[in-house]
CSV table of C-alpha atoms and ligand atoms in Angstrom, one decimal:
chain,number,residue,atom,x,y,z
A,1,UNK,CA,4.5,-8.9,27.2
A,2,UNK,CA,7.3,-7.2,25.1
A,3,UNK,CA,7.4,-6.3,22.0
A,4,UNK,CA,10.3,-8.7,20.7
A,5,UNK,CA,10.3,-8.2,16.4
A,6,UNK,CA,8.8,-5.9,13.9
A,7,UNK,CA,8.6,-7.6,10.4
A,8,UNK,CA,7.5,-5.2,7.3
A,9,UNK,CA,6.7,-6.9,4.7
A,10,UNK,CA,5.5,-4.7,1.4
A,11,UNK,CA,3.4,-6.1,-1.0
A,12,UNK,CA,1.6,-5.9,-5.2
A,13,UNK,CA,-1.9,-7.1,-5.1
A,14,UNK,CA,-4.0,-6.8,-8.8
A,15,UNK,CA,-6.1,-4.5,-9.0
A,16,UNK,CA,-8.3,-3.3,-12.0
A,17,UNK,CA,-8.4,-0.4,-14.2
A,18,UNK,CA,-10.8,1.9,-12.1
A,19,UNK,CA,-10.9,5.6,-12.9
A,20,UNK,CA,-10.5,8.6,-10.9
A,21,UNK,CA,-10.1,12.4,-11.1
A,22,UNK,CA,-6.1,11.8,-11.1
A,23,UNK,CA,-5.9,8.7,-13.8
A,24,UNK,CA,-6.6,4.8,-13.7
A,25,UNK,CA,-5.6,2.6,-11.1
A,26,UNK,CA,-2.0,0.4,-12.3
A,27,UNK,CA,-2.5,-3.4,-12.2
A,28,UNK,CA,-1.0,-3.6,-9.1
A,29,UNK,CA,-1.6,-2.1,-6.1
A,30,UNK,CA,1.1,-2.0,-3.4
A,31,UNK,CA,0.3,-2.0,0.5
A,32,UNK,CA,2.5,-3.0,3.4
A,33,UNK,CA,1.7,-6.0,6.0
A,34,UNK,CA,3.6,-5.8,9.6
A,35,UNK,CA,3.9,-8.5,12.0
A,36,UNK,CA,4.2,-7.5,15.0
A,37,UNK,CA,5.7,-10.1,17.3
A,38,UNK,CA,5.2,-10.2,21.2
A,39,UNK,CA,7.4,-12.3,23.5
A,40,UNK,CA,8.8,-14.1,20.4
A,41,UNK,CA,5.4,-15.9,20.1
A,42,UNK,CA,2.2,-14.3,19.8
A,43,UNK,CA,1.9,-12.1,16.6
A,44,UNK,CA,-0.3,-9.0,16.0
A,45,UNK,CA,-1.1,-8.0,12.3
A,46,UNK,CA,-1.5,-4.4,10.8
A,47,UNK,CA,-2.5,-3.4,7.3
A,48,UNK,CA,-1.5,-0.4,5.3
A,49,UNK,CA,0.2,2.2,2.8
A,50,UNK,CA,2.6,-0.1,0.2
A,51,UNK,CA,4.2,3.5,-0.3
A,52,UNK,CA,8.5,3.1,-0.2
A,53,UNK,CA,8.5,6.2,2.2
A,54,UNK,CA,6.1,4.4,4.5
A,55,UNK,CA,8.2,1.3,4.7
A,56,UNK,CA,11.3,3.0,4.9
A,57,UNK,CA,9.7,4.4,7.8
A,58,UNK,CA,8.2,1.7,9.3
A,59,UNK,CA,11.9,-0.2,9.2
A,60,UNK,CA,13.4,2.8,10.8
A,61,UNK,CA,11.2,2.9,14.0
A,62,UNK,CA,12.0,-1.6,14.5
A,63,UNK,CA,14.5,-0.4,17.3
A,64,UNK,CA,12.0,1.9,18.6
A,65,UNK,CA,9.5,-0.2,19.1
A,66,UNK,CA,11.0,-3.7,19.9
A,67,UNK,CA,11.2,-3.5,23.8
A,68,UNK,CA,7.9,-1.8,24.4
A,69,UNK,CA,4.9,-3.4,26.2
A,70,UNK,CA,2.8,-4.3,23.2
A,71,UNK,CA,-0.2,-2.6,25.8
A,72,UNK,CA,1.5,0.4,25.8
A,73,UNK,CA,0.2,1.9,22.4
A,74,UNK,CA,0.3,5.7,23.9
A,75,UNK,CA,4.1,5.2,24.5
A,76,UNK,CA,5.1,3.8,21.3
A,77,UNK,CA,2.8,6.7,19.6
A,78,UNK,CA,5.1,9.3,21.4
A,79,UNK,CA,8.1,7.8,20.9
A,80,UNK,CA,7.1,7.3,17.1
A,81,UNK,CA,6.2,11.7,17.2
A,82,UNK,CA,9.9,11.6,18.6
A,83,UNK,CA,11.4,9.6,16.3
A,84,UNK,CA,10.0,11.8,13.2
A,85,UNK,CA,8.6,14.9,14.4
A,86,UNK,CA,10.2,18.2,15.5
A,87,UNK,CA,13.9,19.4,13.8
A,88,UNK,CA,15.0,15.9,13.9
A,89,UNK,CA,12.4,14.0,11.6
A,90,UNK,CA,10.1,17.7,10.2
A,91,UNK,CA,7.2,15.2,9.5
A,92,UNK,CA,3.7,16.5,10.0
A,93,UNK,CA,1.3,14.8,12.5
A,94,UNK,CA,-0.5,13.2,10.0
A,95,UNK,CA,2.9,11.5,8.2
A,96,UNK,CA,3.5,10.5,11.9
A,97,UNK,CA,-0.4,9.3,11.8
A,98,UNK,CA,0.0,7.0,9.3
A,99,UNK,CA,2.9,5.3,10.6
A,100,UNK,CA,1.9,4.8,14.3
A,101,UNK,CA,-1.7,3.3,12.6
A,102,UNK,CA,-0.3,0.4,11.3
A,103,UNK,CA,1.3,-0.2,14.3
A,104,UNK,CA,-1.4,0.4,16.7
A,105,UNK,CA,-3.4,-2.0,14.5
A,106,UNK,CA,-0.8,-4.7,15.0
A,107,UNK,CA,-0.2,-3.9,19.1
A,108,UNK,CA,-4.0,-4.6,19.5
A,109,UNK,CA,-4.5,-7.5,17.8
A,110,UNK,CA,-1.7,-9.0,19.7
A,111,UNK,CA,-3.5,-7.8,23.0
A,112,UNK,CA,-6.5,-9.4,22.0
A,113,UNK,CA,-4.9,-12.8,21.5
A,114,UNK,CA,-3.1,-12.1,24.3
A,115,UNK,CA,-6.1,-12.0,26.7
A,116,UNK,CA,-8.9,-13.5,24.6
A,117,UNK,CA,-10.8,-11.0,23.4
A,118,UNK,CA,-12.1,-9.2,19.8
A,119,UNK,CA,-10.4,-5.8,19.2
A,120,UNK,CA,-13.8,-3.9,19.1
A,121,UNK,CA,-13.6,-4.9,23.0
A,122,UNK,CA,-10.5,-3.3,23.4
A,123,UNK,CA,-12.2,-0.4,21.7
A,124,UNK,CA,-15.2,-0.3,24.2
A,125,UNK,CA,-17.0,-2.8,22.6
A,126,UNK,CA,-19.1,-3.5,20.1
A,127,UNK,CA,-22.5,-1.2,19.7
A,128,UNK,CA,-23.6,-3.1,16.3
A,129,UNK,CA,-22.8,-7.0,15.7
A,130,UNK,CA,-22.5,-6.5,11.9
A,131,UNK,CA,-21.0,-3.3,9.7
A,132,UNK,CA,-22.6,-1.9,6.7
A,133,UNK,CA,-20.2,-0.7,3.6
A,134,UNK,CA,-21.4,0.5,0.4
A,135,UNK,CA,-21.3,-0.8,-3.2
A,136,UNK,CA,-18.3,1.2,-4.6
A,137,UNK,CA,-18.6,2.2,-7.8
A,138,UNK,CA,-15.9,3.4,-10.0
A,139,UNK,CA,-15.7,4.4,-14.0
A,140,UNK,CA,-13.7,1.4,-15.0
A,141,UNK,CA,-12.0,0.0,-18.7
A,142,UNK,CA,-12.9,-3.4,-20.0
A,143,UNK,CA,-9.6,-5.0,-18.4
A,144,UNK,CA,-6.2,-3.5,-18.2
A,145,UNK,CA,-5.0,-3.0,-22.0
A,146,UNK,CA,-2.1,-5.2,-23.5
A,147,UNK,CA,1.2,-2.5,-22.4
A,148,UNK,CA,4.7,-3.0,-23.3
A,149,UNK,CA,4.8,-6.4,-23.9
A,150,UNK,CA,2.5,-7.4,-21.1
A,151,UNK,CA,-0.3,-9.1,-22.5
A,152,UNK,CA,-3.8,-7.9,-21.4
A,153,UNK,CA,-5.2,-8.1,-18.0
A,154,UNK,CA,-8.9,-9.3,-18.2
A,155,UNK,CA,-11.6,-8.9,-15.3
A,156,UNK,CA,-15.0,-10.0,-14.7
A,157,UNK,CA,-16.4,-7.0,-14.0
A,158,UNK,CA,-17.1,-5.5,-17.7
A,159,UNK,CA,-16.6,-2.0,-19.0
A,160,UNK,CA,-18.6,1.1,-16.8
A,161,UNK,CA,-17.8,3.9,-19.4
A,162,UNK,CA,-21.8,5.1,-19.1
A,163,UNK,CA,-25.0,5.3,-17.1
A,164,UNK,CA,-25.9,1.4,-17.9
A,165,UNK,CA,-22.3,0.4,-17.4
A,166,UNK,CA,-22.5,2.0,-14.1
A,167,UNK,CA,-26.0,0.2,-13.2
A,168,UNK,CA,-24.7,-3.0,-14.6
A,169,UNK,CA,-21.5,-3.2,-12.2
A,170,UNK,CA,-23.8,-1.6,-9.5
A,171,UNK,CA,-26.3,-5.4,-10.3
A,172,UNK,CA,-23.7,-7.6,-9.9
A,173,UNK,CA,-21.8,-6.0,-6.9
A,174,UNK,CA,-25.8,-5.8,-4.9
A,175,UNK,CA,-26.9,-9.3,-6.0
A,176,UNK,CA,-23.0,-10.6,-4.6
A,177,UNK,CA,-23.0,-8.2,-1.2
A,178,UNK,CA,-26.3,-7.5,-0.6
A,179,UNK,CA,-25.1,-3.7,0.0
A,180,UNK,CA,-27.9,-1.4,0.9
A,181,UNK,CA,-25.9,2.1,-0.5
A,182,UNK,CA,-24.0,3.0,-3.2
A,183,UNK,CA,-21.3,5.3,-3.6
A,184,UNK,CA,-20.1,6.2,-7.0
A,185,UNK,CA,-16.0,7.3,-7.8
A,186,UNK,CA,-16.7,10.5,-10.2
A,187,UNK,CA,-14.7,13.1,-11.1
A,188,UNK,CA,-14.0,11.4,-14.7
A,189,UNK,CA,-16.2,12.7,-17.0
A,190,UNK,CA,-18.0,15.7,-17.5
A,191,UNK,CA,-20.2,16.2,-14.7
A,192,UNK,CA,-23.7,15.7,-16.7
A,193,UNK,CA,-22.7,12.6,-17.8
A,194,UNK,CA,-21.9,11.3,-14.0
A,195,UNK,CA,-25.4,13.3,-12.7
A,196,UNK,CA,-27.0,10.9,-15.5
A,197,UNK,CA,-24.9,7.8,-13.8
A,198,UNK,CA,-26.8,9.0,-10.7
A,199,UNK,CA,-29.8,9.0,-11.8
A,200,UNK,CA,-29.8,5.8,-13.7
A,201,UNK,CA,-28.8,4.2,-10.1
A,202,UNK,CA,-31.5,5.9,-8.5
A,203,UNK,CA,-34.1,4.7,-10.7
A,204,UNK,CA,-32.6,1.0,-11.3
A,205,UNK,CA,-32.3,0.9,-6.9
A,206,UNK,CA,-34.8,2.9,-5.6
A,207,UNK,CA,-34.6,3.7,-2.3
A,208,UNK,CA,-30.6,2.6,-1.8
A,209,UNK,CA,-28.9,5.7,-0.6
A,210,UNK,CA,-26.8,7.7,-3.3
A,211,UNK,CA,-23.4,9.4,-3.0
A,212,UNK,CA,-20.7,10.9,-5.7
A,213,UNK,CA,-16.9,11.6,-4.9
A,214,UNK,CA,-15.7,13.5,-8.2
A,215,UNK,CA,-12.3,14.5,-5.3
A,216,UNK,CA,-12.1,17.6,-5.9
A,217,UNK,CA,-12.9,17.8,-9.5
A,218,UNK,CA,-15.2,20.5,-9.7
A,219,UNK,CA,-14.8,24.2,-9.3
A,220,UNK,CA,-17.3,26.1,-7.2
A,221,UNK,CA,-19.8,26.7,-9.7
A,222,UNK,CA,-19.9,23.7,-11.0
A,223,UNK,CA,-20.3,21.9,-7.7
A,224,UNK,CA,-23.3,23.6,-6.8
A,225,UNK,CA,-24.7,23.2,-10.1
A,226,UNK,CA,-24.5,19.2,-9.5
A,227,UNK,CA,-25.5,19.8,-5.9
A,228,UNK,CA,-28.9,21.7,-7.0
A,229,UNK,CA,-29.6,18.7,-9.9
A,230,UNK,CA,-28.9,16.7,-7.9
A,231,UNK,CA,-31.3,17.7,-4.9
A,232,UNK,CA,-33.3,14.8,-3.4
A,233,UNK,CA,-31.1,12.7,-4.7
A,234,UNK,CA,-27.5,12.2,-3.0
A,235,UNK,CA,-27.5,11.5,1.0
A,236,UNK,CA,-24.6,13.4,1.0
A,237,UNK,CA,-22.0,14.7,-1.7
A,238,UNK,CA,-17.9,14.2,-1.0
A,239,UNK,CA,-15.6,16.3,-1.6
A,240,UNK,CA,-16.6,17.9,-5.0
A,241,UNK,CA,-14.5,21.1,-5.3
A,242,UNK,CA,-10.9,21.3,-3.1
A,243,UNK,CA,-10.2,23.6,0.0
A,244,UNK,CA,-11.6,24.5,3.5
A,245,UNK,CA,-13.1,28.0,2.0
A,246,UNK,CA,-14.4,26.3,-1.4
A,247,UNK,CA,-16.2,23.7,0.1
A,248,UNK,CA,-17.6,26.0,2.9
A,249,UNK,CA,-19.3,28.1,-0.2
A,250,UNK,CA,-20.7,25.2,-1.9
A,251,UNK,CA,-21.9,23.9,1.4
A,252,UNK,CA,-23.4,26.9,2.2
A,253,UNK,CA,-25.6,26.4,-0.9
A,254,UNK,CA,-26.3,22.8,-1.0
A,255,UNK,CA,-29.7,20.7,0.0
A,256,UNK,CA,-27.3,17.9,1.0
A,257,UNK,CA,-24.4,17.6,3.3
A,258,UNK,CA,-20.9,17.8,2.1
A,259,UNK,CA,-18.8,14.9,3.0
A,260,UNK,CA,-14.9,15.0,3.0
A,261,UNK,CA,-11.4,12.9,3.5
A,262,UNK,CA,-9.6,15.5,1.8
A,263,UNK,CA,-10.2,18.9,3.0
A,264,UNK,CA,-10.7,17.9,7.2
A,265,UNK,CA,-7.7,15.3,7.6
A,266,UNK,CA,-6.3,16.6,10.4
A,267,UNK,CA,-7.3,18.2,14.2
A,268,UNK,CA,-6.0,21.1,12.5
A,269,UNK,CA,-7.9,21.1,9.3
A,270,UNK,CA,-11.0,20.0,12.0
A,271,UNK,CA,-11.2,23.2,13.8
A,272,UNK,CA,-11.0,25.3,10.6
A,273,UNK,CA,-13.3,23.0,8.8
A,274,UNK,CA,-15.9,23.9,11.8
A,275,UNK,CA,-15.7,27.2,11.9
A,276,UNK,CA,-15.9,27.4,8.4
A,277,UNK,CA,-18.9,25.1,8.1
A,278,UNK,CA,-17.1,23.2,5.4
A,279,UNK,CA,-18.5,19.9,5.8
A,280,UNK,CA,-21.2,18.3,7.3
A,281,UNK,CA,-20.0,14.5,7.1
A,282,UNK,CA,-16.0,13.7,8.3
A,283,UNK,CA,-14.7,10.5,6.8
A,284,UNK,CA,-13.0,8.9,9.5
A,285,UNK,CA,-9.8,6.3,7.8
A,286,UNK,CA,-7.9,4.9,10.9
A,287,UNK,CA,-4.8,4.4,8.8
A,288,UNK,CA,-4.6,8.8,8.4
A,289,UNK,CA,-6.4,9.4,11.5
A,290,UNK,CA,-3.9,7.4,14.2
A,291,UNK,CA,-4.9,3.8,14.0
A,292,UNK,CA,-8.7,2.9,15.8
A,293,UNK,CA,-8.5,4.7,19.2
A,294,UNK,CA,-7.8,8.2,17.6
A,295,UNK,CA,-10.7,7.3,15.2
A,296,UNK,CA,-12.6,6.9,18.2
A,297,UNK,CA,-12.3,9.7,19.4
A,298,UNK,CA,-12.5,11.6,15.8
A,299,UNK,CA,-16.2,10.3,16.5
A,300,UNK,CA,-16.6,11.9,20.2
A,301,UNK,CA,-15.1,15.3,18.2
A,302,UNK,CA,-17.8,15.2,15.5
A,303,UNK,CA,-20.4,14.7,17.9
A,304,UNK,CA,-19.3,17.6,20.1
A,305,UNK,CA,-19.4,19.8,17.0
A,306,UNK,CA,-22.3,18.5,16.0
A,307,UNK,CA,-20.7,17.2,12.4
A,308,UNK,CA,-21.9,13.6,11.1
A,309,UNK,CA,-19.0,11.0,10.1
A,310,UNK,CA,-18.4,8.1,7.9
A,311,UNK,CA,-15.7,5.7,6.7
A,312,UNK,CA,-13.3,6.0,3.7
A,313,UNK,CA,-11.1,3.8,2.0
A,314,UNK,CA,-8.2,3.0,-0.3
A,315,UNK,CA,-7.3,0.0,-2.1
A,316,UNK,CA,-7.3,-2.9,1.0
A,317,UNK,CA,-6.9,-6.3,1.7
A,318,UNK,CA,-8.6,-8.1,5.2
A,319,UNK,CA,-6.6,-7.1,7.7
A,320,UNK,CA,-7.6,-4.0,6.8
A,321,UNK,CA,-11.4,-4.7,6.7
A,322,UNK,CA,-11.1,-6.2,9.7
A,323,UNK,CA,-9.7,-3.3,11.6
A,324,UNK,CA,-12.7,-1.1,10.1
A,325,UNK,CA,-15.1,-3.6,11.2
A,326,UNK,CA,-13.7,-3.6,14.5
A,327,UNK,CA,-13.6,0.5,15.2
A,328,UNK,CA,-16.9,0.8,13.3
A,329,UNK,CA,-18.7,-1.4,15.4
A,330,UNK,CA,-17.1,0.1,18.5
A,331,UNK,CA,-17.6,3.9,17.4
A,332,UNK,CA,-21.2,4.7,18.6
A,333,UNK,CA,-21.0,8.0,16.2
A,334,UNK,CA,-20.6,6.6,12.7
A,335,UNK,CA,-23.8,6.7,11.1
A,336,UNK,CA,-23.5,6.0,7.6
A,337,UNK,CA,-22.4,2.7,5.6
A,338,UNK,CA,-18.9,2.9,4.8
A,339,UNK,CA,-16.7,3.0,1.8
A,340,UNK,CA,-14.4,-0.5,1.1
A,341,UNK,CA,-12.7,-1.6,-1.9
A,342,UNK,CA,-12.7,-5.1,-1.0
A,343,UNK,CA,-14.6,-6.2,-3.6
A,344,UNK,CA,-12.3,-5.3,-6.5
A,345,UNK,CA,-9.3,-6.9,-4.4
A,346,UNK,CA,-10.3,-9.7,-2.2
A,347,UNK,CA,-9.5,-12.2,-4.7
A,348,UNK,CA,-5.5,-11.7,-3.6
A,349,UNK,CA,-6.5,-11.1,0.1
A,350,UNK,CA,-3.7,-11.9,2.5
A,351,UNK,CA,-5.7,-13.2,4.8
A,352,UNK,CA,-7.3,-16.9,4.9
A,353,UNK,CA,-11.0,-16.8,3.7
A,354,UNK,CA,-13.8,-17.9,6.2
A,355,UNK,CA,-13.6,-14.8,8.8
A,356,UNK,CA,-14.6,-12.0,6.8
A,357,UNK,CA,-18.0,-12.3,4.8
A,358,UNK,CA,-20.8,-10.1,3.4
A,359,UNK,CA,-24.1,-10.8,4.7
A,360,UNK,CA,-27.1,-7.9,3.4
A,361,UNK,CA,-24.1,-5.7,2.5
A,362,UNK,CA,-22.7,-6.1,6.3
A,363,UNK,CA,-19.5,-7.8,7.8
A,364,UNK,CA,-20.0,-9.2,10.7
A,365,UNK,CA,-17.5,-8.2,13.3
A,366,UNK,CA,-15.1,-10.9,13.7
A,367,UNK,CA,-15.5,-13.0,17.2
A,368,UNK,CA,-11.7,-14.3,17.1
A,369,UNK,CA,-9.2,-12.9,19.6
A,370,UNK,CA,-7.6,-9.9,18.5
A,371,UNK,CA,-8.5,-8.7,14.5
A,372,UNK,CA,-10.1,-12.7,14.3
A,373,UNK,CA,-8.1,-13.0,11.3
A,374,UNK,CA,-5.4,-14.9,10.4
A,375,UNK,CA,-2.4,-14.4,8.0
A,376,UNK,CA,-2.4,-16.9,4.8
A,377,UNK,CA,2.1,-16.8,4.7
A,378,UNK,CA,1.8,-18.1,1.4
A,379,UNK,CA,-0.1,-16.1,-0.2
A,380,UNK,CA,2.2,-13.1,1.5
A,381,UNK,CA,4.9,-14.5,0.0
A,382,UNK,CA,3.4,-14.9,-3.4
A,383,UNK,CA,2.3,-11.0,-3.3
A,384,UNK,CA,5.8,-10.0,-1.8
A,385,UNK,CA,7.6,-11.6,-4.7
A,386,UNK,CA,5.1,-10.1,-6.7
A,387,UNK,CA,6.0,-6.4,-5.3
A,388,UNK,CA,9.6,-7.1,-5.9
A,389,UNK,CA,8.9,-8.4,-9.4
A,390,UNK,CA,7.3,-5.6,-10.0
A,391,UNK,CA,9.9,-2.7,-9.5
A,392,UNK,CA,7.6,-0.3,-8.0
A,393,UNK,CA,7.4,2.1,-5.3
A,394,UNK,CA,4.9,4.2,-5.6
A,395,UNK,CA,1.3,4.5,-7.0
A,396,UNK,CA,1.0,6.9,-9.8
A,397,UNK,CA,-2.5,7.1,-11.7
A,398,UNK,CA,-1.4,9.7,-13.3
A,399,UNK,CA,1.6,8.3,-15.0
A,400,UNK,CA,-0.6,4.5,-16.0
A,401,UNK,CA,-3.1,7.1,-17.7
A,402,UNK,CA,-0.5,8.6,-20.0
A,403,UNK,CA,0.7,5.4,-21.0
A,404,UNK,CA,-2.6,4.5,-22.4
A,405,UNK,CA,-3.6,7.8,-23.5
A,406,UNK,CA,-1.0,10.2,-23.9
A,407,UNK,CA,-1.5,13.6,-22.8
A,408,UNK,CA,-3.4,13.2,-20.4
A,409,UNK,CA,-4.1,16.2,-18.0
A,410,UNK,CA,-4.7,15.5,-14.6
A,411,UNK,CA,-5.0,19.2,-13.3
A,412,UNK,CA,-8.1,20.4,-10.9
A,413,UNK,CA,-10.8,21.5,-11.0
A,414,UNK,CA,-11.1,20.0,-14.7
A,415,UNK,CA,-15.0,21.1,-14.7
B,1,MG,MG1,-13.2,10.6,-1.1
């Protein structure tokens, strides 16, 4: 059961203007899809970063891991800290993180097919048959505006420039999902305007758990501010002001738990963030934190240290949402509903419709062998070609927000 090819393919899926503390997201967003192919026949599917660096990274370690046992995940993880870390590569564990994730994604969907059985029981099994995720809501234009000769790029989603904006694209995402929570993408505009988003959700869905992620937008005093309006309110608050040591003051002051995927994103940053009392919620992501064993075990550490966790996410296709339905169900720790962007990009998903559903804001965990999902090759091609069409390489929110409004600043804390 050797590993026998490593195909990376990178792709441009659209995406629509949503806002955040660094710009708006472009209308494409890029990802990477890897095939993973085990005695030339069965093939195992990962999902993540479209960044050039990634790919270029993910090409480079082919001859590494082509050979391997495809149920030797722990190997190929050391050989991929070879590969890049120490004098030879200089790339930190997380760099190395990301990498081996996509990987260890693809390994163990191939070892399910391989014997017959759903990733999560790979994982220890499932402890809940379904997955909740939150309705994310983000600040978002009325449709990506006409730019360089590119005509405009409508959605169906409406402007959310306001508090009714934000309840109106918080209606249609509940009454299509069913979710039971809501997270809300700040960090936009000034914080009284958000606190007022906040508390037109709360009174338009009472009793639907609240939380705001302005990343890092906010400087100490501000954050508590929000955190004391805000009191009763939020079931937790992510990642409003930057750093270890700011967040530990603000947290020392707030009703609510502080949440993070920016400040502890590392066993490093863990231990400090503990003794620091930085955060009381880790987002777990298995595409930073080592693929879905190491997130696993992120779950056992934050129950040790007595620290609650949750999921986060980036801009995602299925195999992708697959993966964090699997580790989700299988983690025993994670006690919150967790983030996806699915909703704003499943309409160019990757992967064939029928697996991966909503039911009461829930996934159910996919029965298949492996991930339970399976790869639509056209559509991959269409996004690939798109990618290529596209000339990009990178995401930069930043640079799309100048373009439409020039000047813009994206420096933090901006409140
Ligand atoms: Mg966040």
């Amino acid at each position: 059961m050797l590993i026998t090819d490593l195909i990376v393919t990178p792709i441009a899926f659209a995406d629509p203007p949503l806002l955040n503390s660094t710009g708006v997201h472009e209308p494409l967003a890029l990802r990477t899809i890897v095939q993973l192919v085990v005695d030339g026949d069965v093939v195992g599917l990962g999902e993540g970063s479209g960044e050039r660096v990634v790919i270029d990274r993910l090409k480079s370690v082919r001859d590494v891991v082509v050979g391997q046992s495809v149920f030797a995940t722990s190997a190929i993880e050391a050989l991929i800290d070879e590969t890049f870390g120490g004098d030879g590569g200089g790339l930190s564990r997380i760099e190395r993180r990301v990498v081996f994730s996509i990987i260890e994604v693809a390994c163990l969907d191939a070892q399910g097919k391989l014997l017959g059985v759903p990733v999560c029981d790979l994982l220890g099994g499932a402890v809940r048959d379904a997955v909740p995720y939150s309705a994310y809501l983000f600040y978002k234009l009325d449709g990506h505006p006409a730019l360089d000769g590119r005509p405009p790029i409508p959605d169906s989603w409406g402007p959310a420039l306001d508090p009714s904006g934000l309840v109106a694209q918080a209606r249609l995402m509940i009454d299509e999902f069913g979710f039971g929570s809501i997270k809300l993408k700040g960090g936009v505009f000034p914080p009284v305007e958000e606190i007022a988003g906040i508390r037109a959700l709360a009174e338009e869905f009472p009793g639907l758990p609240l939380r705001i992620d302005p990343n890092g937008a906010w400087s100490v005093a501000t954050s508590i501010q929000v955190a004391r309006d805000l009191s009763g309110v939020l079931e937790y608050l992510e990642d409003p002001t930057l750093g270890l040591d700011a967040m530990a003051t603000v947290a020392a002051r707030a009703s609510m738990p502080l949440a993070t995927n920016m400040c502890v994103v590392s066993v490093e940053s863990f231990a400090e963030g503990v003794a620091k009392k930085s955060v009381g919620v880790v987002l777990s992501d298995h595409h930073y934190w080592g693929g879905l064993r190491h997130t696993r075990e992120l779950g056992a550490l934050c129950d040790t240290f007595g620290l609650a966790m949750s999921m986060h996410s980036n801009s995602h296709l299925g195999i992708s949402l697959a993966a964090m339905t699997h580790v989700a169900a299988a983690t025993p720790h994670l006690g919150y509903a967790c983030d996806t962007h699915y909703p704003w990009n499943r309409s160019d998903d990757v992967v064939k419709p029928g697996v991966l559903r909503f039911v009461d804001g829930a996934v159910p965990v996919p029965s298949g062998p492996g991930l339970g999902v399976e790869l639509d090759h056209d559509v991959l091609e269409r996004l690939h070609r798109q990618y290529v069409d596209s000339g990009r390489t990178t995401r930069d929110d930043t640079a799309y927000a100048r373009r439409l409004k020039p000047g813009y600043d994206p420096i933090l804390p901006r409140y």
